Structures are given as C-alpha cells and as structure tokens.
Short mmCIF file of C-alpha atoms and ligand atoms in Angstrom, two decimals:
data_model
loop_
_atom_site.label_atom_id
_atom_site.label_comp_id
_atom_site.label_asym_id
_atom_site.label_seq_id
_atom_site.Cartn_x
_atom_site.Cartn_y
_atom_site.Cartn_z
CA UNK F 1 11.15 27.04 -4.36
CA UNK F 2 12.93 24.48 -6.59
CA UNK F 3 14.12 21.57 -4.48
CA UNK F 4 17.59 20.13 -4.74
CA UNK F 5 17.84 16.92 -6.73
CA UNK F 6 17.38 13.86 -4.54
CA UNK F 7 19.71 10.92 -5.18
CA UNK F 8 17.90 8.29 -3.18
CA UNK F 9 14.23 8.17 -2.28
CA UNK F 10 15.06 6.66 1.10
CA UNK F 11 17.23 9.71 1.96
CA UNK F 12 13.95 11.60 1.98
CA UNK F 13 12.72 9.35 4.77
CA UNK F 14 15.97 9.57 6.72
CA UNK F 15 16.16 13.36 6.57
CA UNK F 16 12.61 13.71 7.88
CA UNK F 17 12.64 11.06 10.59
CA UNK F 18 10.96 12.14 13.81
CA UNK F 19 13.30 12.85 16.76
CA UNK F 20 11.93 9.80 18.56
CA UNK F 21 11.30 7.24 15.80
CA UNK F 22 10.07 4.62 18.27
CA UNK F 23 7.51 6.96 19.78
CA UNK F 24 5.97 8.27 16.58
CA UNK F 25 3.31 6.30 14.69
CA UNK F 26 3.88 5.99 10.95
CA UNK F 27 0.91 3.71 10.16
CA UNK F 28 -2.08 2.69 12.22
CA UNK F 29 -4.20 -0.01 10.59
CA UNK F 30 -7.99 -0.45 10.70
CA UNK F 31 -7.59 -3.30 13.18
CA UNK F 32 -5.59 -1.20 15.61
CA UNK F 33 -2.00 -2.25 14.78
CA UNK F 34 0.53 0.54 15.12
CA UNK F 35 3.84 0.77 13.30
CA UNK F 36 6.32 3.42 14.41
CA UNK F 37 9.09 5.05 12.39
CA UNK F 38 11.51 2.71 14.22
CA UNK F 39 9.44 -0.19 12.85
CA UNK F 40 9.66 1.36 9.40
CA UNK F 41 13.47 1.53 9.59
CA UNK F 42 13.84 -2.00 10.96
CA UNK F 43 11.26 -3.67 8.76
CA UNK F 44 12.31 -1.99 5.50
CA UNK F 45 15.91 -2.94 6.34
CA UNK F 46 14.83 -6.54 6.89
CA UNK F 47 12.95 -6.60 3.58
CA UNK F 48 15.95 -5.10 1.79
CA UNK F 49 18.16 -7.84 3.31
CA UNK F 50 15.62 -10.54 2.43
CA UNK F 51 15.41 -9.30 -1.18
CA UNK F 52 19.20 -9.34 -1.51
CA UNK F 53 19.17 -12.86 -0.03
CA UNK F 54 16.67 -13.95 -2.68
CA UNK F 55 19.03 -12.80 -5.39
CA UNK F 56 17.43 -9.41 -6.15
CA UNK F 57 20.19 -7.17 -7.48
CA UNK F 58 20.19 -3.37 -7.97
CA UNK F 59 18.05 -2.53 -10.99
CA UNK F 60 16.06 -5.77 -10.76
CA UNK F 61 12.28 -5.50 -10.76
CA UNK F 62 10.25 -6.70 -7.76
CA UNK F 63 6.68 -7.31 -8.95
CA UNK F 64 4.02 -7.26 -6.25
CA UNK F 65 0.31 -8.05 -6.41
CA UNK F 66 -0.94 -8.06 -2.83
CA UNK F 67 -3.70 -6.58 -0.69
CA UNK F 68 -3.03 -3.34 1.15
CA UNK F 69 -1.10 -3.62 4.43
CA UNK F 70 1.64 -1.81 6.33
CA UNK F 71 3.97 -4.67 5.34
CA UNK F 72 3.64 -3.91 1.64
CA UNK F 73 4.77 -0.35 2.35
CA UNK F 74 7.82 -1.76 4.15
CA UNK F 75 8.42 -4.09 1.21
CA UNK F 76 8.24 -1.08 -1.14
CA UNK F 77 10.78 0.79 0.98
CA UNK F 78 12.93 -2.33 1.30
CA UNK F 79 13.02 -2.66 -2.48
CA UNK F 80 14.03 1.00 -2.79
CA UNK F 81 16.79 0.53 -0.18
CA UNK F 82 18.04 -2.58 -2.00
CA UNK F 83 18.36 -0.51 -5.19
CA UNK F 84 15.62 -2.56 -6.84
CA UNK F 85 12.66 -1.30 -8.89
CA UNK F 86 9.30 -1.68 -7.14
CA UNK F 87 6.51 -2.77 -9.47
CA UNK F 88 3.05 -2.84 -7.86
CA UNK F 89 0.17 -4.44 -9.75
CA UNK F 90 -3.57 -3.85 -9.43
CA UNK F 91 -5.12 -6.54 -7.22
CA UNK F 92 -7.93 -6.96 -9.78
CA UNK F 93 -5.59 -8.33 -12.48
CA UNK F 94 -6.35 -11.88 -13.58
CA UNK F 95 -3.83 -14.66 -14.28
CA UNK F 96 -3.55 -13.89 -18.04
CA UNK F 97 -3.05 -10.18 -17.28
CA UNK F 98 -0.35 -10.98 -14.72
CA UNK F 99 1.32 -13.20 -17.33
CA UNK F 100 1.67 -10.14 -19.60
CA UNK F 101 3.18 -7.95 -16.87
CA UNK F 102 5.65 -10.61 -15.69
CA UNK F 103 6.66 -11.40 -19.27
CA UNK F 104 7.18 -7.71 -20.03
CA UNK F 105 8.94 -6.64 -16.82
CA UNK F 106 10.98 -9.82 -16.23
CA UNK F 107 11.15 -9.36 -12.47
CA UNK F 108 13.65 -11.21 -10.28
CA UNK F 109 10.88 -11.86 -7.77
CA UNK F 110 7.08 -11.91 -7.77
CA UNK F 111 5.17 -11.47 -4.50
CA UNK F 112 1.49 -12.44 -4.56
CA UNK F 113 -1.39 -13.16 -2.24
CA UNK F 114 -1.14 -16.64 -0.65
CA UNK F 115 -4.75 -17.32 -1.73
CA UNK F 116 -3.66 -17.14 -5.38
CA UNK F 117 -0.21 -18.70 -4.96
CA UNK F 118 -1.03 -21.96 -6.73
CA UNK F 119 -2.48 -20.25 -9.83
CA UNK F 120 0.11 -17.48 -9.99
CA UNK F 121 3.17 -19.68 -9.28
CA UNK F 122 2.38 -21.43 -12.51
CA UNK F 123 1.97 -18.12 -14.35
CA UNK F 124 5.25 -16.80 -12.88
CA UNK F 125 7.03 -20.06 -13.68
CA UNK F 126 5.93 -19.88 -17.32
CA UNK F 127 7.16 -16.27 -17.48
CA UNK F 128 10.57 -17.41 -16.20
CA UNK F 129 10.39 -15.52 -12.88
CA UNK F 130 13.03 -17.16 -10.67
CA UNK F 131 11.46 -16.52 -7.24
CA UNK F 132 7.89 -16.24 -5.94
CA UNK F 133 6.87 -15.37 -2.38
CA UNK F 134 3.58 -14.48 -0.67
CA UNK F 135 2.14 -11.72 1.52
CA UNK F 136 -1.45 -11.45 2.72
CA UNK F 137 -3.63 -8.57 3.93
CA UNK F 138 -2.63 -9.29 7.53
CA UNK F 139 1.07 -8.97 6.63
CA UNK F 140 1.83 -12.72 6.80
CA UNK F 141 3.30 -15.00 4.17
CA UNK F 142 6.60 -16.39 2.96
CA UNK F 143 7.88 -12.91 2.01
CA UNK F 144 7.27 -11.65 5.56
CA UNK F 145 8.96 -14.81 6.90
CA UNK F 146 12.01 -14.12 4.76
CA UNK F 147 12.15 -10.64 6.31
CA UNK F 148 11.72 -12.10 9.82
CA UNK F 149 14.90 -14.10 9.22
CA UNK F 150 16.94 -11.17 7.88
CA UNK F 151 18.96 -8.58 9.78
CA UNK F 152 17.21 -5.26 10.26
CA UNK F 153 20.49 -3.44 9.54
CA UNK F 154 20.90 -2.80 5.88
CA UNK F 155 23.30 -0.40 4.22
CA UNK F 156 21.20 1.24 1.48
CA UNK F 157 22.50 0.56 -2.01
CA UNK F 158 23.58 3.96 -3.38
CA UNK F 159 21.49 5.22 -6.28
CA UNK F 160 21.60 8.25 -8.53
CA UNK F 161 18.66 10.62 -9.15
CA UNK F 162 17.91 9.09 -12.56
CA UNK F 163 18.04 5.48 -11.40
CA UNK F 164 14.66 3.78 -11.36
CA UNK F 165 12.80 3.40 -8.08
CA UNK F 166 9.53 2.08 -9.54
CA UNK F 167 7.67 1.00 -12.62
CA UNK F 168 3.95 1.64 -12.62
CA UNK F 169 1.87 0.25 -15.45
CA UNK F 170 -0.71 2.58 -16.95
CA UNK F 171 -4.30 1.41 -16.74
CA UNK F 172 -4.27 0.70 -20.50
CA UNK F 173 -7.89 1.37 -21.39
CA UNK F 174 -6.79 1.71 -25.02
CA UNK F 175 -4.26 -0.82 -26.16
CA UNK F 176 -1.60 -2.46 -24.07
CA UNK F 177 -0.65 -1.28 -20.64
CA UNK F 178 2.71 0.50 -20.62
CA UNK F 179 5.28 0.48 -17.80
CA UNK F 180 6.07 4.05 -16.71
CA UNK F 181 9.65 4.23 -15.43
CA UNK F 182 9.90 6.49 -12.38
CA UNK F 183 13.24 7.55 -10.95
CA UNK F 184 14.25 8.26 -7.37
CA UNK F 185 14.25 11.98 -8.12
CA UNK F 186 10.87 11.86 -9.94
CA UNK F 187 9.23 10.50 -6.81
CA UNK F 188 11.21 12.38 -4.17
CA UNK F 189 11.00 15.80 -5.83
CA UNK F 190 7.24 15.52 -6.30
CA UNK F 191 6.71 14.44 -2.68
CA UNK F 192 8.74 17.40 -1.41
CA UNK F 193 6.95 19.87 -3.67
CA UNK F 194 3.49 18.62 -2.66
CA UNK F 195 4.35 18.47 1.04
CA UNK F 196 5.37 22.12 0.94
CA UNK F 197 2.51 23.23 -1.30
CA UNK F 198 -0.12 21.54 0.86
CA UNK F 199 1.56 22.50 4.16
CA UNK F 200 2.15 18.96 5.39
CA UNK F 201 4.10 18.54 8.63
CA UNK F 202 4.89 15.97 11.32
CA UNK F 203 1.62 16.64 13.13
CA UNK F 204 -0.49 15.65 10.15
CA UNK F 205 -2.61 12.53 10.36
CA UNK F 206 -3.74 11.37 6.92
CA UNK F 207 -6.78 9.17 6.32
CA UNK F 208 -5.56 6.68 3.73
CA UNK F 209 -8.30 4.57 2.14
CA UNK F 210 -6.80 4.46 -1.38
CA UNK F 211 -5.22 1.39 -2.97
CA UNK F 212 -1.42 1.24 -2.77
CA UNK F 213 -0.78 -0.07 -6.28
CA UNK F 214 -1.58 3.30 -7.89
CA UNK F 215 0.30 6.61 -7.97
CA UNK F 216 -2.32 8.35 -5.79
CA UNK F 217 -2.18 6.02 -2.76
CA UNK F 218 1.42 4.88 -3.05
CA UNK F 219 3.29 7.97 -4.14
CA UNK F 220 1.18 11.07 -3.51
CA UNK F 221 -0.20 9.99 -0.14
CA UNK F 222 2.52 7.75 1.29
CA UNK F 223 5.57 9.66 0.04
CA UNK F 224 4.25 12.98 1.34
CA UNK F 225 3.82 11.48 4.79
CA UNK F 226 7.30 9.93 4.57
CA UNK F 227 8.72 13.29 3.54
CA UNK F 228 7.29 14.99 6.61
CA UNK F 229 7.34 12.36 9.36
CA UNK F 230 3.55 12.31 9.76
CA UNK F 231 1.05 9.56 10.46
CA UNK F 232 -1.32 7.55 8.23
CA UNK F 233 -4.55 5.85 9.27
CA UNK F 234 -4.90 2.90 6.90
CA UNK F 235 -8.27 1.58 5.78
CA UNK F 236 -8.28 -1.36 3.36
CA UNK F 237 -10.74 0.41 1.07
CA UNK F 238 -13.27 3.22 0.83
CA UNK F 239 -15.69 2.95 3.74
CA UNK F 240 -17.53 6.23 4.29
CA UNK F 241 -18.73 5.31 7.79
CA UNK F 242 -15.22 4.42 8.97
CA UNK F 243 -13.74 7.55 7.41
CA UNK F 244 -16.23 9.65 9.38
CA UNK F 245 -15.23 7.84 12.57
CA UNK F 246 -11.55 8.67 11.93
CA UNK F 247 -12.02 12.36 11.12
CA UNK F 248 -11.91 13.63 14.71
CA UNK F 249 -8.37 12.16 14.98
CA UNK F 250 -7.19 13.14 11.52
CA UNK F 251 -6.12 16.32 9.75
CA UNK F 252 -6.17 15.40 6.05
CA UNK F 253 -7.69 13.01 3.52
CA UNK F 254 -6.85 12.22 -0.08
CA UNK F 255 -9.48 10.58 -2.22
CA UNK F 256 -10.89 10.11 -5.68
CA UNK F 257 -14.20 11.90 -6.39
CA UNK F 258 -16.20 8.80 -5.37
CA UNK F 259 -14.93 9.31 -1.79
CA UNK F 260 -16.64 12.67 -1.70
CA UNK F 261 -19.91 11.61 -3.33
CA UNK F 262 -20.17 8.62 -0.94
CA UNK F 263 -19.39 10.73 2.11
CA UNK F 264 -22.01 13.27 1.05
CA UNK F 265 -24.61 10.48 1.34
CA UNK F 266 -23.73 10.08 5.04
CA UNK F 267 -26.06 12.11 7.27
CA UNK F 268 -23.17 12.33 9.79
CA UNK F 269 -21.11 14.50 7.43
CA UNK F 270 -21.34 17.92 9.09
CA UNK F 271 -19.19 20.88 10.05
CA UNK F 272 -18.67 19.38 13.49
CA UNK F 273 -17.64 15.98 12.08
CA UNK F 274 -14.96 17.62 9.91
CA UNK F 275 -13.88 20.30 12.39
CA UNK F 276 -10.52 18.62 13.12
CA UNK F 277 -9.65 18.27 9.43
CA UNK F 278 -7.56 20.90 7.66
CA UNK F 279 -7.38 19.50 4.12
CA UNK F 280 -9.42 17.41 1.67
CA UNK F 281 -7.67 16.58 -1.60
CA UNK F 282 -9.34 15.11 -4.68
CA UNK F 283 -7.77 13.76 -7.84
CA UNK F 284 -7.37 10.91 -10.35
CA UNK F 285 -10.69 11.77 -12.00
CA UNK F 286 -12.73 14.96 -12.46
CA UNK F 287 -14.60 16.19 -9.40
CA UNK F 288 -18.02 17.52 -10.33
CA UNK F 289 -18.35 21.24 -9.57
CA UNK F 290 -21.62 20.30 -7.87
CA UNK F 291 -19.81 17.94 -5.47
CA UNK F 292 -17.33 20.71 -4.63
CA UNK F 293 -20.17 23.11 -3.84
CA UNK F 294 -22.20 20.61 -1.81
CA UNK F 295 -19.10 19.68 0.19
CA UNK F 296 -18.41 23.34 1.01
CA UNK F 297 -22.00 23.85 2.11
CA UNK F 298 -22.06 20.78 4.33
CA UNK F 299 -18.59 21.01 5.88
CA UNK F 300 -17.25 24.52 5.33
CA UNK F 301 -14.18 22.99 3.60
CA UNK F 302 -13.27 23.70 -0.04
CA UNK F 303 -11.97 20.47 -1.57
CA UNK F 304 -8.53 20.98 -3.10
CA UNK F 305 -8.47 19.40 -6.56
CA UNK F 306 -5.19 18.44 -8.20
CA UNK F 307 -4.21 16.81 -11.47
CA UNK F 308 -1.59 14.22 -12.20
CA UNK F 309 -0.99 10.90 -13.86
CA UNK F 310 1.07 7.73 -13.58
CA UNK F 311 3.73 9.05 -15.97
CA UNK F 312 4.17 12.48 -14.41
CA UNK F 313 3.23 12.26 -10.74
CA UNK F 314 1.37 15.48 -9.87
CA UNK F 315 1.33 18.40 -12.30
CA UNK F 316 -1.09 21.01 -10.99
CA UNK F 317 -2.95 21.88 -7.82
CA UNK F 318 -5.47 24.36 -6.63
CA UNK F 319 -3.86 26.69 -4.11
CA UNK F 320 -3.61 25.91 -0.42
CA UNK F 321 -4.15 29.59 0.30
CA UNK F 322 -6.33 31.35 -2.24
CA UNK F 323 -9.39 30.37 -4.20
CA UNK F 324 -9.87 26.66 -4.91
CA UNK F 325 -12.02 26.86 -8.01
CA UNK F 326 -14.55 24.13 -8.62
CA UNK F 327 -14.15 22.47 -12.00
CA UNK F 328 -10.48 23.46 -12.31
CA UNK F 329 -7.28 21.67 -11.32
CA UNK F 330 -5.49 24.84 -10.25
CA UNK F 331 -2.01 26.02 -11.21
CA UNK F 332 1.13 24.20 -12.36
CA UNK F 333 3.10 23.12 -9.28
CA UNK F 334 6.40 24.87 -8.53
CA UNK F 335 9.05 23.53 -10.90
CA UNK F 336 6.46 22.18 -13.38
CA UNK F 337 6.05 23.85 -16.78
CA UNK F 338 2.64 23.33 -18.39
CA UNK F 339 1.54 24.45 -21.84
CA UNK F 340 -1.49 23.92 -24.05
CA UNK F 341 -0.72 23.29 -27.71
CA UNK F 342 -2.53 22.65 -30.94
CA UNK F 343 -2.75 18.84 -31.11
CA UNK F 344 -2.03 18.86 -34.86
CA UNK F 345 0.79 21.38 -35.19
CA UNK F 346 2.17 21.53 -31.64
CA UNK F 347 1.96 25.35 -31.73
CA UNK F 348 1.36 26.95 -28.30
CA UNK F 349 -2.18 28.21 -27.74
CA UNK F 350 -3.33 31.27 -25.82
CA UNK F 351 -5.50 31.60 -22.70
CA UNK F 352 -8.96 30.00 -22.93
CA UNK F 353 -7.99 28.02 -26.06
CA UNK F 354 -8.53 24.27 -25.79
CA UNK F 355 -5.72 21.96 -26.87
CA UNK F 356 -3.35 19.23 -25.76
CA UNK F 357 -1.76 19.64 -22.32
CA UNK F 358 1.99 19.09 -22.18
CA UNK F 359 4.14 19.13 -19.04
CA UNK F 360 7.83 19.24 -18.20
CA UNK F 361 9.66 19.07 -14.90
CA UNK F 362 11.51 16.85 -12.43
CA UNK F 363 8.21 14.97 -11.94
CA UNK F 364 8.09 13.66 -15.53
CA UNK F 365 9.00 9.98 -15.93
CA UNK F 366 11.97 8.50 -17.78
CA UNK F 367 9.96 6.79 -20.50
CA UNK F 368 8.03 3.57 -21.08
CA UNK F 369 9.72 0.32 -20.14
CA UNK F 370 11.10 -1.34 -23.26
CA UNK F 371 8.95 0.81 -25.56
CA UNK F 372 11.40 3.29 -27.12
CA UNK F 373 9.02 4.21 -29.96
CA UNK F 374 6.12 4.98 -27.62
CA UNK F 375 8.49 6.97 -25.42
CA UNK F 376 9.79 8.96 -28.39
CA UNK F 377 6.22 9.59 -29.58
CA UNK F 378 5.07 11.02 -26.25
CA UNK F 379 8.20 12.59 -24.71
CA UNK F 380 9.26 15.45 -26.97
CA UNK F 381 12.91 16.35 -27.52
CA UNK F 382 12.43 19.58 -25.57
CA UNK F 383 11.47 17.50 -22.51
CA UNK F 384 7.70 18.11 -22.65
CA UNK F 385 5.44 15.08 -22.19
CA UNK F 386 2.25 14.89 -24.23
CA UNK F 387 -0.27 14.03 -21.53
CA UNK F 388 -3.14 12.97 -23.79
CA UNK F 389 -5.41 15.29 -21.80
CA UNK F 390 -7.20 18.14 -23.51
CA UNK F 391 -7.59 21.33 -21.57
CA UNK F 392 -7.12 25.06 -21.35
CA UNK F 393 -5.57 27.69 -19.12
CA UNK F 394 -8.06 30.38 -18.20
CA UNK F 395 -7.29 34.10 -17.93
CA UNK F 396 -6.54 33.74 -14.22
CA UNK F 397 -4.05 30.93 -14.86
CA UNK F 398 -6.22 28.05 -13.62
CA UNK F 399 -5.93 24.86 -15.65
CA UNK F 400 -9.12 23.14 -16.81
CA UNK F 401 -9.24 19.55 -18.07
CA UNK F 402 -11.87 18.98 -20.73
CA UNK F 403 -11.24 15.28 -21.21
CA UNK F 404 -8.87 12.70 -22.59
CA UNK F 405 -7.83 13.29 -26.21
CA UNK F 406 -9.23 9.90 -27.12
CA UNK F 407 -12.63 10.94 -25.75
CA UNK F 408 -12.81 13.95 -28.07
CA UNK F 409 -15.82 13.65 -30.39
CA UNK F 410 -15.58 14.65 -34.03
CA UNK F 411 -19.02 15.05 -35.50
CA UNK F 412 -19.56 16.34 -39.02
CA UNK F 413 -15.99 17.66 -38.91
CA UNK F 414 -16.51 19.64 -35.71
CA UNK F 415 -14.68 18.98 -32.47
CA UNK F 416 -16.90 18.47 -29.44
CA UNK F 417 -15.39 18.41 -25.96
CA UNK F 418 -17.56 16.12 -23.82
CA UNK F 419 -16.99 18.07 -20.61
CA UNK F 420 -18.81 21.14 -21.98
CA UNK F 421 -21.92 19.09 -22.75
CA UNK F 422 -21.71 17.12 -19.50
CA UNK F 423 -21.57 20.36 -17.49
CA UNK F 424 -24.77 21.59 -19.15
CA UNK F 425 -26.59 18.29 -18.66
CA UNK F 426 -25.46 17.92 -15.04
CA UNK F 427 -26.88 21.35 -14.27
CA UNK F 428 -30.40 20.25 -15.29
CA UNK F 429 -32.78 19.47 -12.41
CA UNK F 430 -33.26 15.74 -11.88
CA UNK F 431 -29.89 14.76 -13.36
CA UNK F 432 -27.32 13.13 -11.08
CA UNK F 433 -24.48 12.98 -13.60
CA UNK F 434 -23.73 12.24 -17.22
CA UNK F 435 -21.11 11.00 -19.65
CA UNK F 436 -21.01 12.21 -23.22
CA UNK F 437 -19.48 9.96 -25.86
CA UNK F 438 -19.16 9.75 -29.63
CA UNK F 439 -20.67 6.71 -31.35
CA UNK F 440 -20.19 5.62 -34.97
CA UNK F 441 -22.71 7.44 -37.18
CA UNK F 442 -23.13 7.04 -40.93
CA UNK F 443 -23.74 10.76 -41.64
CA UNK F 444 -21.67 12.52 -39.02
CA UNK F 445 -18.78 10.12 -38.44
CA UNK F 446 -19.61 10.22 -34.76
CA UNK F 447 -22.91 11.03 -33.14
CA UNK F 448 -22.86 12.98 -29.87
CA UNK F 449 -24.55 10.75 -27.31
CA UNK F 450 -25.28 11.35 -23.64
CA UNK F 451 -25.58 8.66 -21.00
CA UNK F 452 -27.47 10.16 -18.07
CA UNK F 453 -27.89 8.94 -14.51
CA UNK F 454 -31.38 10.11 -13.52
CA UNK F 455 -32.29 11.40 -10.06
CA UNK F 456 -35.73 12.17 -8.63
CA UNK F 457 -38.12 13.75 -11.19
CA UNK F 458 -35.64 13.22 -13.98
CA UNK F 459 -36.39 14.78 -17.36
CA UNK F 460 -36.91 12.43 -20.32
CA UNK F 461 -34.80 12.25 -23.46
CA UNK F 462 -36.82 14.81 -25.41
CA UNK F 463 -36.80 17.38 -22.62
CA UNK F 464 -33.04 17.05 -22.10
CA UNK F 465 -32.40 17.62 -25.79
CA UNK F 466 -34.86 20.53 -25.81
CA UNK F 467 -33.22 22.11 -22.76
CA UNK F 468 -29.78 21.96 -24.40
CA UNK F 469 -30.86 23.32 -27.77
CA UNK F 470 -30.96 26.93 -26.67
CA UNK F 471 -27.67 26.65 -24.78
CA UNK F 472 -25.36 24.75 -27.10
CA UNK F 473 -24.56 24.98 -30.79
CA UNK F 474 -26.68 22.50 -32.72
CA UNK F 475 -23.75 20.22 -33.63
CA UNK F 476 -22.87 19.83 -29.93
CA UNK F 477 -26.34 18.73 -28.85
CA UNK F 478 -26.71 15.02 -28.19
CA UNK F 479 -28.54 13.15 -30.95
CA UNK F 480 -29.66 10.62 -28.38
CA UNK F 481 -29.86 10.52 -24.59
CA UNK F 482 -29.62 7.12 -22.92
CA UNK F 483 -30.30 6.45 -19.25
CA UNK F 484 -28.32 4.23 -16.87
CA UNK F 485 -28.55 3.64 -13.12
CA UNK F 486 -24.84 4.54 -12.80
CA UNK F 487 -21.72 5.11 -14.88
CA UNK F 488 -19.04 2.41 -15.14
CA UNK F 489 -16.02 3.49 -13.09
CA UNK F 490 -12.65 1.89 -12.40
CA UNK F 491 -11.10 1.64 -8.92
CA UNK F 492 -9.71 5.16 -9.23
CA UNK F 493 -13.14 6.61 -9.92
CA UNK F 494 -12.57 7.23 -13.62
CA UNK F 495 -15.60 6.86 -15.89
CA UNK F 496 -14.77 4.11 -18.37
CA UNK F 497 -16.04 5.73 -21.55
CA UNK F 498 -14.50 2.95 -23.60
CA UNK F 499 -17.02 0.54 -22.01
CA UNK F 500 -19.91 2.89 -22.80
CA UNK F 501 -18.72 3.21 -26.40
CA UNK F 502 -18.49 -0.57 -26.73
CA UNK F 503 -21.89 -1.17 -25.14
CA UNK F 504 -23.69 1.28 -27.45
CA UNK F 505 -21.58 0.95 -30.61
CA UNK F 506 -24.61 -0.10 -32.68
CA UNK F 507 -26.93 2.70 -31.56
CA UNK F 508 -26.94 4.63 -34.86
CA UNK F 509 -26.45 1.58 -37.03
CA UNK F 510 -29.86 0.08 -36.44
P1 AMP L 1 -3.65 7.67 -13.90
O1 AMP L 1 -2.41 7.52 -14.71
O2 AMP L 1 -4.38 6.39 -13.67
O3 AMP L 1 -3.40 8.40 -12.62
O4 AMP L 1 -4.65 8.56 -14.77
C1 AMP L 1 -4.27 9.85 -15.14
C2 AMP L 1 -5.39 10.55 -15.81
O5 AMP L 1 -6.46 10.79 -14.90
C3 AMP L 1 -5.01 11.92 -16.31
O6 AMP L 1 -4.30 11.87 -17.53
C4 AMP L 1 -6.36 12.60 -16.41
O7 AMP L 1 -7.02 12.22 -17.61
C5 AMP L 1 -7.11 12.00 -15.23
N1 AMP L 1 -7.10 12.90 -14.07
C6 AMP L 1 -6.31 12.87 -12.98
N2 AMP L 1 -6.64 13.85 -12.12
C7 AMP L 1 -7.68 14.52 -12.68
C8 AMP L 1 -8.48 15.64 -12.30
N3 AMP L 1 -8.31 16.24 -11.14
N4 AMP L 1 -9.45 16.04 -13.15
C9 AMP L 1 -9.65 15.43 -14.34
N5 AMP L 1 -8.93 14.36 -14.75
C10 AMP L 1 -7.96 13.91 -13.93
#
C-alpha cells in the first residue's frame, strides 16, 4: 500500500477536491462561520500572493504565532503554495522565547496576534525580521488585509518531494528547542497513509479542538481532511460540553488523553450521544488503559491510540479493523519500519524486550534546522531515527511505549521503567493516576519516587508501598510516595516529569 512520492503538498489538496468546491464545507467555526473548498482555494491563493508581495521567496520561513482560526489554515496553505516554509509557534511562548525562535529560524516574515504586536514587533526587529504582520482569532489583522488586496489566482511555486514545507520546533523540555525540518513528501505521504488506514473519506466530519501549532492538530488532523475532501468543525480549545453538542453532526474526533478524561466527567457522554461517531483517536501522550476501558463501557467505542512525534509524523496505530489494545500504540503504519534496539550497543532486540524505539520511512523528517551535529546524532546512516522513546514489541506485534529515555530511572545500577510502576499504582483502588520519577539519592544514584493523584478513599503512602511490595521487585518499589491534586501537563496532555523532578529534587537530600 506504499503511496507514490508527492512533490507538492498542495497537489494533495487539488487531487482530492470535492466535485463542487463551493458547495462543500471545509471548516465550520464555533461561531457558525463556514468556509468551503472554493474559499480554501481562493483564500490560500490570496495569501500566497500576499506573501510573495511581502518579499517571501521560495524556501523562506514564515513564522506564525497566532490564535486558532480558519484564516491561519489558509495562511499555512498559502505559504506552502508560495514555496515557503511554514513555521507555527506555540501561542504560550513569551517574548524572550520568540526572540530565540526568530533568531534561529531567520524568517522573512513574522505574523503575530495584534494584541501582542507592540511587544513582538520590537522582538522581531531586534532579530532582524524584515516584515511583521498580524492576525487575530477572528481572522482579522494586517496579514488578512494584505490577502484581501491580493489576487486569488496564484500559480503554485513548483517544489520537489524533499523541499521543506514546514519547520516545527520540538517542545524542548530538556535543553533547547530544535526545529524539525519537514518536507512536502513527509507531510503528504503521512496524511495519505493515515487517511487510508483510518478509512477517512469526503463524508467525514472531524471535531477539531486541538491547537494548530502542533503536529497533531495541524498535520494529522488537518492534512487528513485535506487529503480526503472532508469537513472540520473547529473549536478554539478543548470544551467537553461543546464537543458533546457537536457529536450528533460529526463522525470522528482526534484528541490528546485529556480530551477523553474530561469527556468522561460529562454525564451526557452515553452510547446515544456518540452514536453518530465512527472513530475516536488518541495520541501525543499515553492514554491510560483505564480510560480506554471506561470509554468503551460508556460509549461502546474503542479509542484508537496512535503514536507519533514532531520529527516523524505518525509512526504506529492500533488497527481500524481488529483489536485496539489498551495500553499499546498498535502496529507500525504501512511504509514505516520500526525496531527496538539496545540503547547502548544499537543491537536489535527480540519481542517483549525493552529498548530504544527507532523508525524509518517517508514520514521521517529531514533533520534539525541548522543543527547538523544533533541531526547526525539522532538520524542514523541507515535512515533510522532514534526516537528517544523506550518501548517493546509484544509477541502479537503491538508496540508498547514505556516512557521517554530521559525518564528512565537508574537505581542502584538497575533500570526501572516508570510505566511499569505507574500501571501497578494506577490499578490500586482510590488512585486516580500517578507519575513515577527518579530523584537524586546518595545511596542509589536515583530513588524511585511516585507522585500520586488521590481519589476517594485513597490509600496512604505506607499502604501504597505495602501493596506494591508483593507485586514488584524490591528495587522497583517507590522509596517515597508523594501526593498531588493533579499532575503538571503541557497543552498536548504530556505529564511534565521534568517539573516534578525539579520540584522534589531535594527529597532524599534532607
Ligand atoms: P511531540 O513531538 O510533541 O508530538 O511529542 C512526541 C512524544 O510524545 C513521543 O516521542 C512520545 O514520547 C509521546 N507520545 C506521542 N504519542 C504517544 C502515545 N500514544 N503514547 C505514549 N507516548 C506518546
């Protein structure tokens, strides 16, 4: 099922345009605005023309830090049509953070929210960015005005499959954020593969409440819909009540695990409420097996969990047809090779053996922007990318993620995979969830430590440790259990273990 190489991401849109582009909705926004595929063609053409008019040349970066809107999707497509490199930035980034990205990427244009224009114009000016324009959540601003004044006819700048379509900075929880260079073919091939694998078609209506500065909302969700001529219902952010209201008109939803835990708190989440839906996808962070089970019980739908990352797009997925196994991320996608290797020697490991996950395929990025050493360290000469995720392939071929390599705990010389301990703790009555981390310890190097979110009738520290003692080898048992009302998570639902490690760094030193 290998797809032919795609030269230009926008060809993907053209080849899948609905027969009546003016009559088919591409995006409907939360405030009832509708944008058809004819609007998409015209507006992306106008943005491409406006970008060229502002001096953006093929290969130039267009950095964008704006709120979610249909217009920013048209700006993204306009940049792609103009042969430029789209560079979306998390809306949470502060002025000093933006200064780093602009200095590193050297964009020809920076588009920001009008509310921050004064502050960020100065930042952009200092970074030497020649042009700055604005775009707000309602789709207005000087960038939109530039598009209003441009012709909607634009002859797409030809691109090759390896030319860059986007740079996405990694979240950079350890060290500096790195710009992942993604080509036209990286993005287009992954969208086509996922659309086929998940049975997307023109009749699909996708609930889209993810941010559009991240691979999940921008590439997985939006590109799949573009590759199939379907419709998206845009919400500015996660709002469980609104999502429930949309379900009777929708067929699919993509979310991070927090979407599912929040929706499960809604009494209105029932089989009837989800009867029109055919697919729920989860990714970007581990979905608790418990959430998967509860969701099945309440709705009759098995959440489909997949695994990917900024650098590689999507790598694995649970099957569309066949068993979607809770706690696993399914099988390598068609065209993607995945292996588990010994992190020290690089030797391939067998089934059930935990090691470093490496992937290779048309989905894997072209390297880190202006970081040749980092690229060489993580992209092997045989084309495999070292993901930094530890995991295993079970005897049935399902891939399991046990955690990030940097979260591995080494205690008294033994390796401890946090996921194994978290699974045991989460299964205890009265525990909502947990995060297991290693903290500096004079005797052991690192001390296994659990941070537990208690529910009703939660056990205390001593009873949690006692309950684990019979189930886990002694060296894996937490030396201490701390309690917290919730776990720190980023916008994509990932538990920020680095923050927990920082907050409790002194625990065994006192
Ligand atoms: P990002 O580049 O922000 O998309 O983060 C990618 C990382 O998120 C991966 O390297 C994994 O550590 C994690 N991740 C993504 N999907 C999953 C999943 N389904 N289960 C566990 N971890 C995941």
